[in-house]
PDB file of C-alpha atoms in Angstrom:
ATOM      1  CA  MET A  15      -4.966  18.314  -1.998  1.00  0.00           C
ATOM      2  CA  ALA A  16      -7.659  15.855  -0.902  1.00  0.00           C
ATOM      3  CA  THR A  17      -9.027  14.854   2.444  1.00  0.00           C
ATOM      4  CA  SER A  18      -9.064  11.589   4.450  1.00  0.00           C
ATOM      5  CA  ASN A  19     -12.873  11.533   3.555  1.00  0.00           C
ATOM      6  CA  ASP A  20     -11.581  10.945  -0.284  1.00  0.00           C
ATOM      7  CA  ILE A  21      -9.724   7.833   0.633  1.00  0.00           C
ATOM      8  CA  LYS A  22     -10.927   4.479  -1.259  1.00  0.00           C
ATOM      9  CA  ASN A  23      -9.184   1.346  -2.413  1.00  0.00           C
ATOM     10  CA  GLY A  24      -6.457   1.915  -5.018  1.00  0.00           C
ATOM     11  CA  THR A  25      -5.834   5.617  -3.890  1.00  0.00           C
ATOM     12  CA  VAL A  26      -2.305   6.471  -4.083  1.00  0.00           C
ATOM     13  CA  ILE A  27      -0.963   8.743  -1.203  1.00  0.00           C
ATOM     14  CA  LYS A  28       2.198  10.498  -1.377  1.00  0.00           C
ATOM     15  CA  GLU A  29       3.692  10.907   2.038  1.00  0.00           C
ATOM     16  CA  ASN A  30       7.328  11.809   3.303  1.00  0.00           C
ATOM     17  CA  GLY A  31       8.625  11.427  -0.399  1.00  0.00           C
ATOM     18  CA  GLN A  32       7.195   7.916  -0.683  1.00  0.00           C
ATOM     19  CA  LEU A  33       4.028   6.558  -2.578  1.00  0.00           C
ATOM     20  CA  TRP A  34       1.663   4.316  -0.765  1.00  0.00           C
ATOM     21  CA  SER A  35      -1.364   2.584  -2.353  1.00  0.00           C
ATOM     22  CA  VAL A  36      -4.371   1.958  -0.114  1.00  0.00           C
ATOM     23  CA  ILE A  37      -5.135  -1.655  -0.093  1.00  0.00           C
ATOM     24  CA  ASP A  38      -8.148  -1.481   2.487  1.00  0.00           C
ATOM     25  CA  PHE A  39      -9.785   1.297   4.497  1.00  0.00           C
ATOM     26  CA  GLN A  40     -12.523   1.749   6.867  1.00  0.00           C
ATOM     27  CA  HIS A  41     -14.439   4.924   7.884  1.00  0.00           C
ATOM     28  CA  VAL A  42     -14.997   4.673  11.714  1.00  0.00           C
ATOM     29  CA  LYS A  43     -17.481   6.832  13.733  1.00  0.00           C
ATOM     30  CA  PRO A  44     -17.127   6.035  17.440  1.00  0.00           C
ATOM     31  CA  GLY A  45     -19.878   6.819  20.082  1.00  0.00           C
ATOM     32  CA  LYS A  46     -17.455   9.347  21.611  1.00  0.00           C
ATOM     33  CA  GLY A  47     -14.871  11.577  19.900  1.00  0.00           C
ATOM     34  CA  GLY A  48     -14.322  12.387  16.275  1.00  0.00           C
ATOM     35  CA  ALA A  49     -14.599  10.112  13.205  1.00  0.00           C
ATOM     36  CA  PHE A  50     -11.379   8.701  11.634  1.00  0.00           C
ATOM     37  CA  VAL A  51     -10.254   6.582   8.717  1.00  0.00           C
ATOM     38  CA  ARG A  52      -8.280   3.584   9.409  1.00  0.00           C
ATOM     39  CA  THR A  53      -6.232   2.248   6.435  1.00  0.00           C
ATOM     40  CA  LYS A  54      -3.931  -0.563   5.276  1.00  0.00           C
ATOM     41  CA  GLN A  55      -1.447   0.803   2.990  1.00  0.00           C
ATOM     42  CA  LYS A  56       1.230  -0.863   0.823  1.00  0.00           C
ATOM     43  CA  ASN A  57       4.616   0.975  -0.247  1.00  0.00           C
ATOM     44  CA  VAL A  58       4.380   1.021  -4.153  1.00  0.00           C
ATOM     45  CA  VAL A  59       8.139   0.559  -4.363  1.00  0.00           C
ATOM     46  CA  SER A  60       9.226  -1.779  -1.572  1.00  0.00           C
ATOM     47  CA  GLY A  61       5.851  -3.617  -1.024  1.00  0.00           C
ATOM     48  CA  LYS A  62       6.038  -3.144   2.672  1.00  0.00           C
ATOM     49  CA  ILE A  63       2.549  -2.861   4.215  1.00  0.00           C
ATOM     50  CA  ILE A  64       1.412  -0.609   7.103  1.00  0.00           C
ATOM     51  CA  ASP A  65      -1.610   0.372   8.992  1.00  0.00           C
ATOM     52  CA  LYS A  66      -2.347   4.147   9.196  1.00  0.00           C
ATOM     53  CA  THR A  67      -5.054   6.130  10.805  1.00  0.00           C
ATOM     54  CA  TYR A  68      -6.131   9.582   9.655  1.00  0.00           C
ATOM     55  CA  ASN A  69      -8.592  11.936  11.439  1.00  0.00           C
ATOM     56  CA  ALA A  70     -11.770  12.772   9.363  1.00  0.00           C
ATOM     57  CA  GLY A  71     -11.203  15.655   7.208  1.00  0.00           C
ATOM     58  CA  ALA A  72      -7.449  15.727   7.522  1.00  0.00           C
ATOM     59  CA  LYS A  73      -5.506  16.777   4.387  1.00  0.00           C
ATOM     60  CA  ILE A  74      -3.646  14.316   2.511  1.00  0.00           C
ATOM     61  CA  GLU A  75      -1.500  14.593  -0.777  1.00  0.00           C
ATOM     62  CA  THR A  76      -2.618  12.112  -3.494  1.00  0.00           C
ATOM     63  CA  ALA A  77      -0.366  11.070  -6.335  1.00  0.00           C
ATOM     64  CA  ASN A  78      -1.487  11.050  -9.757  1.00  0.00           C
ATOM     65  CA  VAL A  79      -1.026   7.414 -10.961  1.00  0.00           C
ATOM     66  CA  ASP A  80      -2.075   6.612 -14.584  1.00  0.00           C
ATOM     67  CA  ARG A  81      -2.873   2.905 -15.145  1.00  0.00           C
ATOM     68  CA  ARG A  82      -2.665   1.976 -18.862  1.00  0.00           C
ATOM     69  CA  ASP A  83      -2.926  -1.122 -20.836  1.00  0.00           C
ATOM     70  CA  PHE A  84       0.333  -2.568 -22.078  1.00  0.00           C
ATOM     71  CA  GLN A  85       1.334  -5.811 -24.225  1.00  0.00           C
ATOM     72  CA  TYR A  86       4.375  -7.811 -23.031  1.00  0.00           C
ATOM     73  CA  LEU A  87       6.762  -8.162 -25.952  1.00  0.00           C
ATOM     74  CA  TYR A  88      10.095  -9.720 -24.533  1.00  0.00           C
ATOM     75  CA  GLN A  89      12.710 -10.009 -21.993  1.00  0.00           C
ATOM     76  CA  ASP A  90      15.901  -8.017 -22.390  1.00  0.00           C
ATOM     77  CA  GLY A  91      18.482  -9.436 -20.115  1.00  0.00           C
ATOM     78  CA  GLU A  92      16.904  -8.694 -16.484  1.00  0.00           C
ATOM     79  CA  ASP A  93      14.340  -6.082 -18.048  1.00  0.00           C
ATOM     80  CA  PHE A  94      11.216  -6.542 -19.685  1.00  0.00           C
ATOM     81  CA  VAL A  95       9.805  -4.751 -22.666  1.00  0.00           C
ATOM     82  CA  PHE A  96       6.037  -3.667 -23.094  1.00  0.00           C
ATOM     83  CA  MET A  97       4.286  -1.906 -25.681  1.00  0.00           C
ATOM     84  CA  ASP A  98       1.537   0.744 -24.756  1.00  0.00           C
ATOM     85  CA  GLN A  99      -1.743  -0.286 -26.479  1.00  0.00           C
ATOM     86  CA  THR A 100      -2.875   3.308 -27.179  1.00  0.00           C
ATOM     87  CA  ASP A 101       0.221   4.967 -28.813  1.00  0.00           C
ATOM     88  CA  TYR A 102       2.499   1.793 -29.503  1.00  0.00           C
ATOM     89  CA  ASP A 103       5.461   3.357 -27.553  1.00  0.00           C
ATOM     90  CA  GLN A 104       7.589   0.865 -25.945  1.00  0.00           C
ATOM     91  CA  ILE A 105       8.836   0.862 -22.204  1.00  0.00           C
ATOM     92  CA  THR A 106      11.362  -1.136 -20.426  1.00  0.00           C
ATOM     93  CA  VAL A 107      10.343  -2.223 -16.995  1.00  0.00           C
ATOM     94  CA  SER A 108      13.061  -3.497 -14.416  1.00  0.00           C
ATOM     95  CA  ALA A 109      12.564  -7.159 -12.895  1.00  0.00           C
ATOM     96  CA  VAL A 110      12.002  -5.514  -9.508  1.00  0.00           C
ATOM     97  CA  VAL A 111       8.743  -3.704 -10.718  1.00  0.00           C
ATOM     98  CA  VAL A 112       7.595  -6.846 -12.765  1.00  0.00           C
ATOM     99  CA  GLY A 113       8.202  -9.173  -9.505  1.00  0.00           C
ATOM    100  CA  ASP A 114       6.449 -12.439  -9.498  1.00  0.00           C
ATOM    101  CA  ALA A 115       4.245 -11.609 -12.524  1.00  0.00           C
ATOM    102  CA  SER A 116       7.263 -12.756 -14.723  1.00  0.00           C
ATOM    103  CA  LYS A 117       6.358 -16.312 -13.699  1.00  0.00           C
ATOM    104  CA  TYR A 118       3.151 -16.275 -15.719  1.00  0.00           C
ATOM    105  CA  MET A 119       3.620 -13.928 -18.336  1.00  0.00           C
ATOM    106  CA  LEU A 120       3.815 -15.071 -22.169  1.00  0.00           C
ATOM    107  CA  GLU A 121       4.695 -12.906 -24.999  1.00  0.00           C
ATOM    108  CA  SER A 122       1.867 -10.817 -26.075  1.00  0.00           C
ATOM    109  CA  GLN A 123       0.207 -11.105 -22.542  1.00  0.00           C
ATOM    110  CA  GLN A 124      -2.066  -8.045 -21.927  1.00  0.00           C
ATOM    111  CA  VAL A 125      -1.072  -6.383 -18.561  1.00  0.00           C
ATOM    112  CA  GLN A 126      -1.892  -3.133 -16.900  1.00  0.00           C
ATOM    113  CA  ILE A 127       1.050  -0.963 -15.570  1.00  0.00           C
ATOM    114  CA  ALA A 128       0.708   1.887 -13.155  1.00  0.00           C
ATOM    115  CA  LEU A 129       2.820   4.999 -14.060  1.00  0.00           C
ATOM    116  CA  HIS A 130       3.558   7.881 -11.925  1.00  0.00           C
ATOM    117  CA  GLU A 131       5.336  10.733 -13.718  1.00  0.00           C
ATOM    118  CA  GLY A 132       6.324   8.374 -16.469  1.00  0.00           C
ATOM    119  CA  GLU A 133       7.905   6.029 -14.017  1.00  0.00           C
ATOM    120  CA  PRO A 134       6.460   2.466 -13.933  1.00  0.00           C
ATOM    121  CA  LEU A 135       5.309   1.573 -10.286  1.00  0.00           C
ATOM    122  CA  TYR A 136       3.824  -1.803 -10.354  1.00  0.00           C
ATOM    123  CA  LEU A 137       2.173  -4.312 -12.793  1.00  0.00           C
ATOM    124  CA  GLU A 138      -1.133  -5.854 -12.578  1.00  0.00           C
ATOM    125  CA  MET A 139      -1.765  -9.170 -14.218  1.00  0.00           C
ATOM    126  CA  PRO A 140      -5.281 -10.747 -14.970  1.00  0.00           C
ATOM    127  CA  ALA A 141      -6.542 -12.636 -12.384  1.00  0.00           C
ATOM    128  CA  SER A 142      -5.658 -15.957 -14.099  1.00  0.00           C
ATOM    129  CA  VAL A 143      -3.765 -17.017 -17.120  1.00  0.00           C
ATOM    130  CA  ILE A 144      -3.851 -20.285 -19.299  1.00  0.00           C
ATOM    131  CA  LEU A 145      -0.535 -22.015 -19.633  1.00  0.00           C
ATOM    132  CA  GLU A 146       0.679 -25.300 -20.965  1.00  0.00           C
ATOM    133  CA  VAL A 147       2.189 -28.059 -18.780  1.00  0.00           C
ATOM    134  CA  THR A 148       5.625 -28.693 -20.375  1.00  0.00           C
ATOM    135  CA  TYR A 149       6.815 -31.405 -17.977  1.00  0.00           C
ATOM    136  CA  THR A 150       5.208 -33.489 -15.176  1.00  0.00           C
ATOM    137  CA  GLU A 151       5.639 -37.059 -13.986  1.00  0.00           C
ATOM    138  CA  PRO A 152       3.174 -39.344 -15.828  1.00  0.00           C
ATOM    139  CA  GLY A 153       0.022 -40.113 -14.108  1.00  0.00           C
ATOM    140  CA  LEU A 154      -0.586 -43.684 -13.215  1.00  0.00           C
ATOM    141  CA  GLN A 155      -3.989 -45.706 -13.470  1.00  0.00           C
ATOM    142  CA  GLY A 156      -5.810 -45.074 -10.503  1.00  0.00           C
ATOM    143  CA  ASP A 157      -4.466 -41.558  -9.753  1.00  0.00           C
ATOM    144  CA  ARG A 158      -8.025 -40.173 -10.093  1.00  0.00           C
ATOM    145  CA  SER A 159      -8.456 -39.727  -6.411  1.00  0.00           C
ATOM    146  CA  THR A 160      -9.239 -36.454  -4.888  1.00  0.00           C
ATOM    147  CA  GLY A 161      -6.626 -34.311  -3.035  1.00  0.00           C
ATOM    148  CA  GLY A 162      -3.311 -35.559  -4.491  1.00  0.00           C
ATOM    149  CA  THR A 163      -0.961 -33.239  -6.116  1.00  0.00           C
ATOM    150  CA  LYS A 164       2.467 -33.335  -7.951  1.00  0.00           C
ATOM    151  CA  PRO A 165       4.737 -30.664  -9.258  1.00  0.00           C
ATOM    152  CA  ALA A 166       4.450 -29.594 -12.810  1.00  0.00           C
ATOM    153  CA  THR A 167       6.513 -26.978 -14.881  1.00  0.00           C
ATOM    154  CA  VAL A 168       4.599 -24.717 -17.213  1.00  0.00           C
ATOM    155  CA  GLU A 169       5.706 -23.035 -20.393  1.00  0.00           C
ATOM    156  CA  THR A 170       6.766 -19.832 -18.541  1.00  0.00           C
ATOM    157  CA  GLY A 171       9.140 -21.919 -16.276  1.00  0.00           C
ATOM    158  CA  ALA A 172       7.218 -21.569 -13.239  1.00  0.00           C
ATOM    159  CA  GLU A 173       6.537 -24.825 -11.116  1.00  0.00           C
ATOM    160  CA  ILE A 174       2.940 -25.274  -9.722  1.00  0.00           C
ATOM    161  CA  GLN A 175       1.086 -28.047  -8.067  1.00  0.00           C
ATOM    162  CA  VAL A 176      -1.323 -30.052 -10.185  1.00  0.00           C
ATOM    163  CA  PRO A 177      -3.623 -33.022  -9.567  1.00  0.00           C
ATOM    164  CA  LEU A 178      -1.987 -36.422 -10.029  1.00  0.00           C
ATOM    165  CA  PHE A 179      -4.014 -37.297 -13.330  1.00  0.00           C
ATOM    166  CA  LEU A 180      -2.724 -34.139 -15.307  1.00  0.00           C
ATOM    167  CA  GLU A 181      -0.209 -35.010 -18.086  1.00  0.00           C
ATOM    168  CA  THR A 182       2.585 -33.011 -20.067  1.00  0.00           C
ATOM    169  CA  GLY A 183       0.798 -31.017 -22.948  1.00  0.00           C
ATOM    170  CA  THR A 184      -2.367 -30.166 -20.797  1.00  0.00           C
ATOM    171  CA  LYS A 185      -3.502 -26.546 -20.708  1.00  0.00           C
ATOM    172  CA  VAL A 186      -4.306 -25.316 -17.181  1.00  0.00           C
ATOM    173  CA  LYS A 187      -5.650 -22.125 -15.690  1.00  0.00           C
ATOM    174  CA  VAL A 188      -3.397 -20.583 -12.994  1.00  0.00           C
ATOM    175  CA  ASP A 189      -4.085 -18.063 -10.432  1.00  0.00           C
ATOM    176  CA  THR A 190      -1.492 -15.069 -11.036  1.00  0.00           C
ATOM    177  CA  ARG A 191      -1.809 -13.854  -7.429  1.00  0.00           C
ATOM    178  CA  THR A 192      -0.985 -17.122  -5.589  1.00  0.00           C
ATOM    179  CA  GLY A 193       0.253 -19.569  -8.330  1.00  0.00           C
ATOM    180  CA  ASP A 194      -2.570 -22.092  -7.663  1.00  0.00           C
ATOM    181  CA  TYR A 195      -4.052 -24.561 -10.207  1.00  0.00           C
ATOM    182  CA  LEU A 196      -7.589 -23.519 -10.887  1.00  0.00           C
ATOM    183  CA  GLY A 197      -8.523 -26.081 -13.438  1.00  0.00           C
ATOM    184  CA  ARG A 198      -7.919 -27.791 -16.762  1.00  0.00           C
ATOM    185  CA  VAL A 199      -8.747 -26.015 -19.912  1.00  0.00           C
ATOM    186  CA  ASN A 200     -10.127 -27.992 -22.846  1.00  0.00           C
ATOM    187  CA  ASP A 201      -9.375 -26.413 -26.521  1.00  0.00           C
TER     188      ASP A 201
END
C-alpha cells in the first residue's frame, strides 16, 4: 500500500478493479484545512480521463506495471506480434491496445509496452518516426510559399498533411502523438 504523497506522473493506481494511470498531479496546501493531491487520471483500458482528489496521506493501492522494450515484428490478422528485447519471447497484442500507434509502426520498430501481470495494457511509441511518402499530388513551381499543405500517404498507410513542395519518395519526420508533419529528413 502507498499513500497519496507517493503519487507522481506515470503511477498506476488500482481502484474498484480498474487501473488508472496518473497523467498529471498537483500537491495542494491551502491556507486553511488539510493538504490534498489533485490528479488527472486515464483509464488504462478504456482511455477515459477523470479528475480525482485524494486527502494527504490517504492510502491508495498501486499496481505493479512493468514497462519493457519490444520490437514490432508483423501484423497477424487484427492482432500485432512483438518480440521482447531481453528474452526474445513473442507476444500478441490486440489492435485495441495498439490503437492509433498502428498508423506509424513499421516492421522492426522499437516500442515500449506496459504489462500488468503479463497482460499488455498500453503501447508507447517514440515521440517521432521517420516515414517515406508513398503518394502525394505533385508539387507545382511556385508552391514554395509558407502555410499551404496537402494530404500525403506514408508507407504505413496513414494520411498526414505535408507542405505543398514535398513529393512522393521524400522521407519525413512525423509526430506519433498527433500525426503532425515535423520536417523533411535528408539521407
